[in-house]
Coordinates of C-alpha atoms in Angstrom, one line a residue:
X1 CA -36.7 76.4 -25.4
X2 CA -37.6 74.7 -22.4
X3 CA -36.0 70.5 -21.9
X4 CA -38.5 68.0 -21.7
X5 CA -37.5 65.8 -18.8
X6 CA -40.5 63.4 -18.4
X7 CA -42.5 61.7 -21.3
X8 CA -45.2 58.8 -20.7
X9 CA -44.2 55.7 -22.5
X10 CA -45.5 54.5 -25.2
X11 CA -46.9 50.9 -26.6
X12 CA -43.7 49.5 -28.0
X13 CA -41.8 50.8 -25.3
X14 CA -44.0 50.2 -22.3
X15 CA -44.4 46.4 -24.0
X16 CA -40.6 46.2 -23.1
X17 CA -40.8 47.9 -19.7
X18 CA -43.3 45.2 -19.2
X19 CA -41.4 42.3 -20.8
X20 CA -38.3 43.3 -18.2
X21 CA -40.1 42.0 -15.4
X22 CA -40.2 38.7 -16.6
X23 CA -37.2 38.2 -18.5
X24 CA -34.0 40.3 -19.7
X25 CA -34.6 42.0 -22.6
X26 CA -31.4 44.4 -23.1
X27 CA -28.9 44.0 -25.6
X28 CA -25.5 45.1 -26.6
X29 CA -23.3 46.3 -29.4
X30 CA -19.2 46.5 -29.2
X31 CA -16.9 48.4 -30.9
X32 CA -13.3 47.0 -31.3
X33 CA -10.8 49.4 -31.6
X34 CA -7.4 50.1 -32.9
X35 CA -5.7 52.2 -30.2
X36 CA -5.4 53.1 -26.6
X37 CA -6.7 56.2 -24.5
X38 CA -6.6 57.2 -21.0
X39 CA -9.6 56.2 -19.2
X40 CA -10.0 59.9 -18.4
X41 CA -11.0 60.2 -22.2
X42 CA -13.4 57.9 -22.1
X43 CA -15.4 58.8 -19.2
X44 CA -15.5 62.6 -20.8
X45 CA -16.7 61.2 -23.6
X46 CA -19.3 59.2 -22.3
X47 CA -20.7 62.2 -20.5
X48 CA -20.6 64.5 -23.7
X49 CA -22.6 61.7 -25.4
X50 CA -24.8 61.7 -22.5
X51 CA -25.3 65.2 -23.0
X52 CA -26.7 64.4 -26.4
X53 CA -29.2 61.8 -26.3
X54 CA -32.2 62.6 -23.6
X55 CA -32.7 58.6 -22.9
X56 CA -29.4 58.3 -21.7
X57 CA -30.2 59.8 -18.9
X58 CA -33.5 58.6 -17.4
X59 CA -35.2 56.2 -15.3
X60 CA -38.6 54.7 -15.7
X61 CA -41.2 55.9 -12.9
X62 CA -44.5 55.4 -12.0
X63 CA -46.6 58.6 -12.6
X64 CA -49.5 60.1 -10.3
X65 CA -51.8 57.4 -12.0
X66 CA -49.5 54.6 -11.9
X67 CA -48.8 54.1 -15.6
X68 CA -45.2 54.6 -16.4
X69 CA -43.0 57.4 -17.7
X70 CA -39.2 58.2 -18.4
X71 CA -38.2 61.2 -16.1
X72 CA -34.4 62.8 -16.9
X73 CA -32.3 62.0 -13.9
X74 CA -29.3 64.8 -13.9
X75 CA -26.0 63.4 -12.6
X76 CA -26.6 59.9 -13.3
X77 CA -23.5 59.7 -15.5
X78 CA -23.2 56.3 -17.4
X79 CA -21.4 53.8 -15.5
X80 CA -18.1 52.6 -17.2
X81 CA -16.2 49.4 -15.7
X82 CA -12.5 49.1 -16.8
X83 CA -11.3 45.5 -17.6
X84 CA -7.4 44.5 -18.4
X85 CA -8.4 42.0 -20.6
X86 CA -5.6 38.7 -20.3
X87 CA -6.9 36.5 -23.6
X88 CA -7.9 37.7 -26.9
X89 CA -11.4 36.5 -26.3
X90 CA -11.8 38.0 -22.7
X91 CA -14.1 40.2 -23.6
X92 CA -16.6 37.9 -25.0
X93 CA -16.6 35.6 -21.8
X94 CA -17.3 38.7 -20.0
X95 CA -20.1 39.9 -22.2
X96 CA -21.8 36.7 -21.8
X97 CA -22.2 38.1 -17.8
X98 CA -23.2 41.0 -18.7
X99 CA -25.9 39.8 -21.0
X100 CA -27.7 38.0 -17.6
X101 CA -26.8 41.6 -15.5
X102 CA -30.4 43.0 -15.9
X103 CA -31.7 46.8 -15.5
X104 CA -33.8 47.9 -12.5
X105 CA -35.5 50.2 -15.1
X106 CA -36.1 52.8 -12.0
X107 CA -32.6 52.9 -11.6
X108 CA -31.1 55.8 -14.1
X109 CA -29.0 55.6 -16.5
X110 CA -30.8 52.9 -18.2
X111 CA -27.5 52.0 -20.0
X112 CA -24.1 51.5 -19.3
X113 CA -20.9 50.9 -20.8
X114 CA -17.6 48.1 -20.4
X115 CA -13.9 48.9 -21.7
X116 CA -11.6 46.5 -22.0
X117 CA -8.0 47.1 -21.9
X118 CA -5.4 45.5 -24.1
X119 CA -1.8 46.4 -25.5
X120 CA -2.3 48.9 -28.1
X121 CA -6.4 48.0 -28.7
X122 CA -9.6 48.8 -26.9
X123 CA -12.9 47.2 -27.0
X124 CA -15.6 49.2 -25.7
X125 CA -19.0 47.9 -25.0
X126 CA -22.8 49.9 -24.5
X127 CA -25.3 47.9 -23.1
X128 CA -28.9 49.7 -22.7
X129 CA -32.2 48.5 -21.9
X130 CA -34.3 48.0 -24.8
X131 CA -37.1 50.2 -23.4
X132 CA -35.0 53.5 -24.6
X133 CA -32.9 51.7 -27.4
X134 CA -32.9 49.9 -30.8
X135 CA -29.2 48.3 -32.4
X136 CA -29.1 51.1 -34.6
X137 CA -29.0 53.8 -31.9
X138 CA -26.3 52.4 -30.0
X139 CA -24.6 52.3 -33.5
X140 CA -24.7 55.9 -33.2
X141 CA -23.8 56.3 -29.9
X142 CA -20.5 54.5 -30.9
X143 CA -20.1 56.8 -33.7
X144 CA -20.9 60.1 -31.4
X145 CA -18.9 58.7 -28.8
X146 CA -15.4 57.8 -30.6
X147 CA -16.0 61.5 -32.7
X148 CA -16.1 63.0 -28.7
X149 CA -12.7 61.2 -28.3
X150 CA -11.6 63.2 -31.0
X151 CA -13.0 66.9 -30.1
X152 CA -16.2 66.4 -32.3
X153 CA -19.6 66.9 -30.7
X154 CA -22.9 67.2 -32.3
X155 CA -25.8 69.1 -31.6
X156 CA -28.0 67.7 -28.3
X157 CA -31.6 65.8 -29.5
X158 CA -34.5 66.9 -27.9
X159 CA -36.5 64.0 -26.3
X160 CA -37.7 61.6 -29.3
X161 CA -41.4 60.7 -29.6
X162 CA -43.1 57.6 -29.1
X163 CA -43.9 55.3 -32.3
X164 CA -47.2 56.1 -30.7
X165 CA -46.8 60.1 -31.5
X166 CA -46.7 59.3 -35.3
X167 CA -50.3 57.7 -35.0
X168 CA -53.4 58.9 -34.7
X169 CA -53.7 57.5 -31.1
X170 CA -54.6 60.0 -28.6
X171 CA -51.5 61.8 -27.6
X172 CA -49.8 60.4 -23.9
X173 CA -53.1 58.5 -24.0
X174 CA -51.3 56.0 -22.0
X175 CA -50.2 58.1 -19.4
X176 CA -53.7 57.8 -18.0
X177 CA -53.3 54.2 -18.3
X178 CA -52.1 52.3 -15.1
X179 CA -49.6 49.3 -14.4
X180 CA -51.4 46.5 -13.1
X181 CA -51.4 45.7 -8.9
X182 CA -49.4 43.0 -9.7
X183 CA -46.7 44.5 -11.8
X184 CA -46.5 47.5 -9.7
X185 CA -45.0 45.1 -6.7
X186 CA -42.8 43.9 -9.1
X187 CA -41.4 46.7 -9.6
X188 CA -40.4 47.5 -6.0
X189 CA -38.5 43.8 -6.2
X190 CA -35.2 43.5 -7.7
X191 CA -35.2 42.1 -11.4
X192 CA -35.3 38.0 -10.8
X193 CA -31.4 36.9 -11.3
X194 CA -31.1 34.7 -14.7
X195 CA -29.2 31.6 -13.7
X196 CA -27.5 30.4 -16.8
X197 CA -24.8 32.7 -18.7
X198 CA -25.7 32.6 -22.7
X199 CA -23.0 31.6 -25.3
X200 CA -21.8 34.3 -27.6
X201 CA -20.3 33.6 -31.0
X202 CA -18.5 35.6 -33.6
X203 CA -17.4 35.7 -37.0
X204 CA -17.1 38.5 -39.5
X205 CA -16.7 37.9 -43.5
X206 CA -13.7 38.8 -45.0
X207 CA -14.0 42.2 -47.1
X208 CA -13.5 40.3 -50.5
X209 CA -16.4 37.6 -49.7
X210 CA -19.0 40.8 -47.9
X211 CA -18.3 42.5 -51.5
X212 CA -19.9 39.5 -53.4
X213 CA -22.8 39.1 -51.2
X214 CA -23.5 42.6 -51.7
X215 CA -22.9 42.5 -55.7
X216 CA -24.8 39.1 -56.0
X217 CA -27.4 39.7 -53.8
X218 CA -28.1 42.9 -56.0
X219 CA -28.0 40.9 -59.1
X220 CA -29.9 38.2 -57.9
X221 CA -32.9 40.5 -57.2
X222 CA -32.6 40.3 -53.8
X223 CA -31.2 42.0 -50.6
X224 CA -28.2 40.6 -48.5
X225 CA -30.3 40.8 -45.4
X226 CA -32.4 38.1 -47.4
X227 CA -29.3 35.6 -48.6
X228 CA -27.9 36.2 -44.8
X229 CA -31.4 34.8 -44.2
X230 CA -31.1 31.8 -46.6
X231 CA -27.8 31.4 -45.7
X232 CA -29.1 31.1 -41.8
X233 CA -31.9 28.7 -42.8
X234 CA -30.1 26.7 -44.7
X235 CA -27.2 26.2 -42.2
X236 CA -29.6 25.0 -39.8
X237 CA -32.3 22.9 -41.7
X238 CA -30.4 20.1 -40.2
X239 CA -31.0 20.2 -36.5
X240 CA -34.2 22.7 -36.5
X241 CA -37.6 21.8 -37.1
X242 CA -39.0 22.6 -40.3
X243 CA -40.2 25.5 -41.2
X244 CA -37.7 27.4 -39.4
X245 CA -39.1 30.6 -38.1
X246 CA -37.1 34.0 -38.4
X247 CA -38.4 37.2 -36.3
X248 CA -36.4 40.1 -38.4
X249 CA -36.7 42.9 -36.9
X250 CA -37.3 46.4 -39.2
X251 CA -36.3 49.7 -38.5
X252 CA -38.7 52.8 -38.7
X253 CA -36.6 55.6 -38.0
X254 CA -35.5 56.0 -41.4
X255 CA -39.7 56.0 -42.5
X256 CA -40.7 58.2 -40.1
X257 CA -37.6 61.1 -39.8
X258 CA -36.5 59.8 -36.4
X259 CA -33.1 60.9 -37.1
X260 CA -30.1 59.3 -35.2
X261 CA -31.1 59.8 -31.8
X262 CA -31.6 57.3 -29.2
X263 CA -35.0 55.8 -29.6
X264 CA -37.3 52.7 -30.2
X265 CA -38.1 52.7 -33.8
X266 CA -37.9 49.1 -35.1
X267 CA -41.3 47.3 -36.2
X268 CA -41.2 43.6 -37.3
X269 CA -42.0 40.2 -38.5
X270 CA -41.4 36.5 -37.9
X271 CA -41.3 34.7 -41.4
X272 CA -41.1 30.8 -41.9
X273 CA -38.6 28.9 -43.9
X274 CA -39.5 25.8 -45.1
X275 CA -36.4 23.8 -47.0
X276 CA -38.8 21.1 -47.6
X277 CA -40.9 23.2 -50.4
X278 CA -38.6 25.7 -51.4
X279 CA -34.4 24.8 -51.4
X280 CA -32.2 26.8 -53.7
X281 CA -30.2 29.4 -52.0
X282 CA -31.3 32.2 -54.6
X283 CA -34.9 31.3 -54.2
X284 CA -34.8 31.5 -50.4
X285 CA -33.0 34.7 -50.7
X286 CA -35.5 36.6 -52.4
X287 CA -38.5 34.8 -50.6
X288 CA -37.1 36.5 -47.9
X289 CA -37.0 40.0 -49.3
X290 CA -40.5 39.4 -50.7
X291 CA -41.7 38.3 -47.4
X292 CA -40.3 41.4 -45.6
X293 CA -41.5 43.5 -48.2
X294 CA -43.1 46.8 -46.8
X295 CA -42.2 45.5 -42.9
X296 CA -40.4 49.3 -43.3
X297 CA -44.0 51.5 -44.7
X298 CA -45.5 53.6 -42.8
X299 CA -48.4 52.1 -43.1
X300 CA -47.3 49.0 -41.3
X301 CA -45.7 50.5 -38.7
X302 CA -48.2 52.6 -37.9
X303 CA -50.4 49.4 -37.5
X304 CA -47.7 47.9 -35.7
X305 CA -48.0 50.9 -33.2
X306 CA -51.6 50.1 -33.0
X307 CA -51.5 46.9 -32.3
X308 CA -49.0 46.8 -29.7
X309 CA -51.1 50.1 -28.1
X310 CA -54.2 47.9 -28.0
X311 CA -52.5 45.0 -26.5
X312 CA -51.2 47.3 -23.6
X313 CA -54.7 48.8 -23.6
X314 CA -56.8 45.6 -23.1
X315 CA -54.8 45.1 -19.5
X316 CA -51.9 43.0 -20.4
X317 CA -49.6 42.2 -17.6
X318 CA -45.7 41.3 -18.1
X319 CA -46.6 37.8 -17.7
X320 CA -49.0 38.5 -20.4
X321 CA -46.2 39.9 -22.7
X322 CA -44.1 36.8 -22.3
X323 CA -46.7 35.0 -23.9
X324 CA -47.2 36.7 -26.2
X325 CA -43.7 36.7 -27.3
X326 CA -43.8 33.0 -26.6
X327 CA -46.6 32.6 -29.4
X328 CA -47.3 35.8 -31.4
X329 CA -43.4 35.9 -32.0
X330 CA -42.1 32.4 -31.3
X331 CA -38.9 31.9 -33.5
X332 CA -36.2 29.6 -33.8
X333 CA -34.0 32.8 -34.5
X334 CA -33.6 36.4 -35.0
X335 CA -31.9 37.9 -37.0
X336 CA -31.5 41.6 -36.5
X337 CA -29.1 43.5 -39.1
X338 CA -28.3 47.0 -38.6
X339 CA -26.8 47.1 -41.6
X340 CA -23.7 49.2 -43.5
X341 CA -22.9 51.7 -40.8
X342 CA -23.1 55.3 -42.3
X343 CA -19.6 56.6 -41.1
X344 CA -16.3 56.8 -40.9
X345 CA -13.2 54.9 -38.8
X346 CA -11.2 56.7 -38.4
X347 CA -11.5 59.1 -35.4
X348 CA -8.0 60.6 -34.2
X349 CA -5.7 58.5 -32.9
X350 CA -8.0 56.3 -32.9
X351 CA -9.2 53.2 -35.6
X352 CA -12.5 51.5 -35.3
X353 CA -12.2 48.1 -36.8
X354 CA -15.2 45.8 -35.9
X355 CA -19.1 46.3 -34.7
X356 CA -20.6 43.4 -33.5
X357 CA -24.2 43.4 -32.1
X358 CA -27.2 43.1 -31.6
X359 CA -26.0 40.7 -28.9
X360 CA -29.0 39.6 -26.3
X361 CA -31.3 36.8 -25.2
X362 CA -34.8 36.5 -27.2
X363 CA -37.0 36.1 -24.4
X364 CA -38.2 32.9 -26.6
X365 CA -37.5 29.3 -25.0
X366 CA -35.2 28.2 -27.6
X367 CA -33.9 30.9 -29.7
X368 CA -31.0 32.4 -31.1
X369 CA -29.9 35.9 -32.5
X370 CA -27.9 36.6 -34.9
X371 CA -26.6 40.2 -34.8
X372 CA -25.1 41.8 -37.9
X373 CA -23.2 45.1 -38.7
X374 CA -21.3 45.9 -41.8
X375 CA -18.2 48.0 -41.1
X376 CA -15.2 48.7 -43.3
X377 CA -16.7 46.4 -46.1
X378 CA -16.5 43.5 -44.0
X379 CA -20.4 41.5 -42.7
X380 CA -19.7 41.1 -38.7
X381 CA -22.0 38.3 -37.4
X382 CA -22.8 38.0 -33.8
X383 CA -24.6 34.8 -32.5
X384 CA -25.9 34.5 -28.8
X385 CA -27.3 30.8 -27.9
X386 CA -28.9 29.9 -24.7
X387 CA -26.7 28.6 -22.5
X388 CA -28.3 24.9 -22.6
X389 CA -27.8 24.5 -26.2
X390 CA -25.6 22.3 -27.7
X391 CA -23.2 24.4 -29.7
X392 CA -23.3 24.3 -33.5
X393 CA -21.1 26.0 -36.3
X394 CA -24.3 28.3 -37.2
X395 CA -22.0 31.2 -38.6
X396 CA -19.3 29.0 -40.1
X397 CA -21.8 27.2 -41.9
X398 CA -23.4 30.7 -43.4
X399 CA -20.0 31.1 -44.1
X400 CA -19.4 28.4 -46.3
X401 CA -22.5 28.7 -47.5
X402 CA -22.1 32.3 -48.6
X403 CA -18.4 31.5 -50.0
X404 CA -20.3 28.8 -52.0
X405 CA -23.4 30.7 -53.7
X406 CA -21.9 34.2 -53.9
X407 CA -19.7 33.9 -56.6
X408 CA -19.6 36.9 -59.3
X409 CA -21.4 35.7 -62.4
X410 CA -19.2 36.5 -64.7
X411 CA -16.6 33.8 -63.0
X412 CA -19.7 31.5 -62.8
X413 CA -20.0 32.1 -67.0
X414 CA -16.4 31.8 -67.2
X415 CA -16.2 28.4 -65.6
X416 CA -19.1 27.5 -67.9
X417 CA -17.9 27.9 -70.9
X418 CA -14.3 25.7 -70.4

């Protein structure tokens, strides 16, 4: 069977390609390990996970009629910078650089990857270009790369298909499509340099306390993205205007059979919070579920592919795609949950203790994300602030919050009835 090496774009992910110009739009996930291997390892690893995803090795290009296209670039290997890390927290002021570094999107790979080095633990970072990656593919390539540490490789993909593909759009309909005259020389520019570093927070629930927000959530008839949510809103009703508006993010691959290969297959939608008309933890929680309800059907993201090809279609420019964020999509927060990762951690001599991510800058004036994986039984929460912000206990807050609403009914009846 012959490789596909080029495909056009499609809406969602030309909408990003388009986005890039104005503003950085890639993100990151992290991986902190138990256990030490020679940087050797790594980079052999990297390449055999290279070897498996197609989008891990292109470069966005202009085609004969100017509208763009991922072309494989063979021997761009994925570039891995080795830190000796000197604090516990090194790595975070580190990622907070590389969350300003931006992607020259026709510069292969469109993804790259940071280790840092400490006594007996390893954290290793992938950061990609959201053009050719969602959160929950990097959470794969973490998986496929710590199981090539360990002499496990999968099967290689084949080059994914467009949200686009799954519609009944014209097929590669956009590859006829040109960039604008404008975009096209900014594409022969450098990426603008973002000034101001953003500030990165963690904190990740103990295992004990993620086990009753999963139970209670459950029995509350809700889901624990949606108390997460309530637990967000409510920790910052105080200093954000009411309602507060939450972009969540939704993934499609699992709706459309997109497997785990590297891809764009998230949909979305921003949902207000208003603590002034509705304030009890349990009710915000499953206002949230019900207002995300069928943000996964095929139905709507098919309409979401739609709608972003129409917006391409009708001329907009990457200016015209930062406003649109800055209105269409404008949010105080997002709050993007890959959710329980699907495998194990334990990989040789190695131990995978922590995911954190999605970690990256909105594109919205204002916003914050909050990233969230759930590894080992324990909720990892990743906040990224602009840099400007004044800096609040957002996850502590959710924290004691959470700690505060999730306890198991049956202690709740317990306590009742002394």
């Amino acid at each position: 069977m012959k490789t596909q090496t080029r495909r056009p774009l499609g809406g969602f992910e030309r909408f990003f390609w388009l986005f890039n110009l104005e503003r950085p739009v890639h993100f990151t996930m992290v991986a902190e390990i138990t256990g030490n291997l020679p940087v050797t390892a790594w980079e052999n690893a990297l390449a055999a996970v290279q070897q498996l995803h197609p989008l891990l090795s292109v470069s966005i290009n202009l085609n004969e009629n100017n509208a763009p296209e991922f072309v494989t670039q063979p021997g761009a290997t994925i570039p891995l910078r080795i830190v000796k890390a000197t604090s516990e927290t090194a790595w975070i002021a580190d990622l907070e650089h590389e969350a300003i570094n931006r992607f020259h999107a026709a510069s292969a790979p469109l993804i790259r990857a940071v280790l840092y080095e400490y006594q007996n633990k390893s954290v290793i970072a992938l950061i990609a270009d959201h053009a050719i990656a969602d959160g929950r593919s990097l959470s794969f390539v973490i998986r496929d790369l710590l199981n090539a540490t360990n002499g496990k490789y999968a099967e290689p993909y084949a080059m994914p298909p467009s949200l686009d593909d799954y519609t009944d759009l014209p097929k590669n309909a956009l590859s006829q499509f040109p960039a604008s005259d404008a975009d096209i020389a900014l594409l022969s520019q450098q990426p603008q340099a973002v000034k101001t570093t953003p500030q990165i927070q963690l904190l990740q629930l103990s295992p004990e306390l993620s086990s009753q927000v999963i139970k209670r959530s459950k029995q509350e008839g809700t889901t624990v993205h949606g108390a997460l949510s309530a637990a967000l809103a409510l920790a910052s009703k105080t200093w954000k205007p009411q309602p507060i508006r939450l972009f969540s993010p939704s993934s499609a691959r699992e709706t459309l059979g997109a497997g785990e290969t590297v891809c764009l297959s998230i949909a979305g939608r921003v949902i207000p919070f208003d603590m002034e008309k509705i304030s009890a933890f349990w009710d915000i929680a499953r206002y949230a579920k019900e207002s995300l309800a069928g943000a996964s059907s095929e139905e709507e993201i098919l309409g979401f592919a739609r709608a972003v090809f129409g917006l391409i279609t009708s001329g907009v420019n990457a200016e015209g795609t930062a406003q649109f964020t800055d209105t269409v999509l404008a949010n105080e927060y997002m709050i993007t949950n890959v959710g329980a990762l699907p495998f194990e951690s334990t990989f040789g001599k190695l131990k995978l203790d922590a995911v954190w991510g999605p970690i990256t800058i909105t594109g919205y004036e204002g916003s914050q994300t909050v990233g969230i994986a759930t590894i080992n039984g324990s909720i990892n929460m990743a906040l990224t602030s602009p840099s400007h912000m004044q800096v609040k206990p957002v996850l502590e807050f959710m924290e004691q919050i959470l700690s505060m609403e999730c306890i198991p009914l049956n202690s709740l009846s317990q306590e009742q009835s002394l």
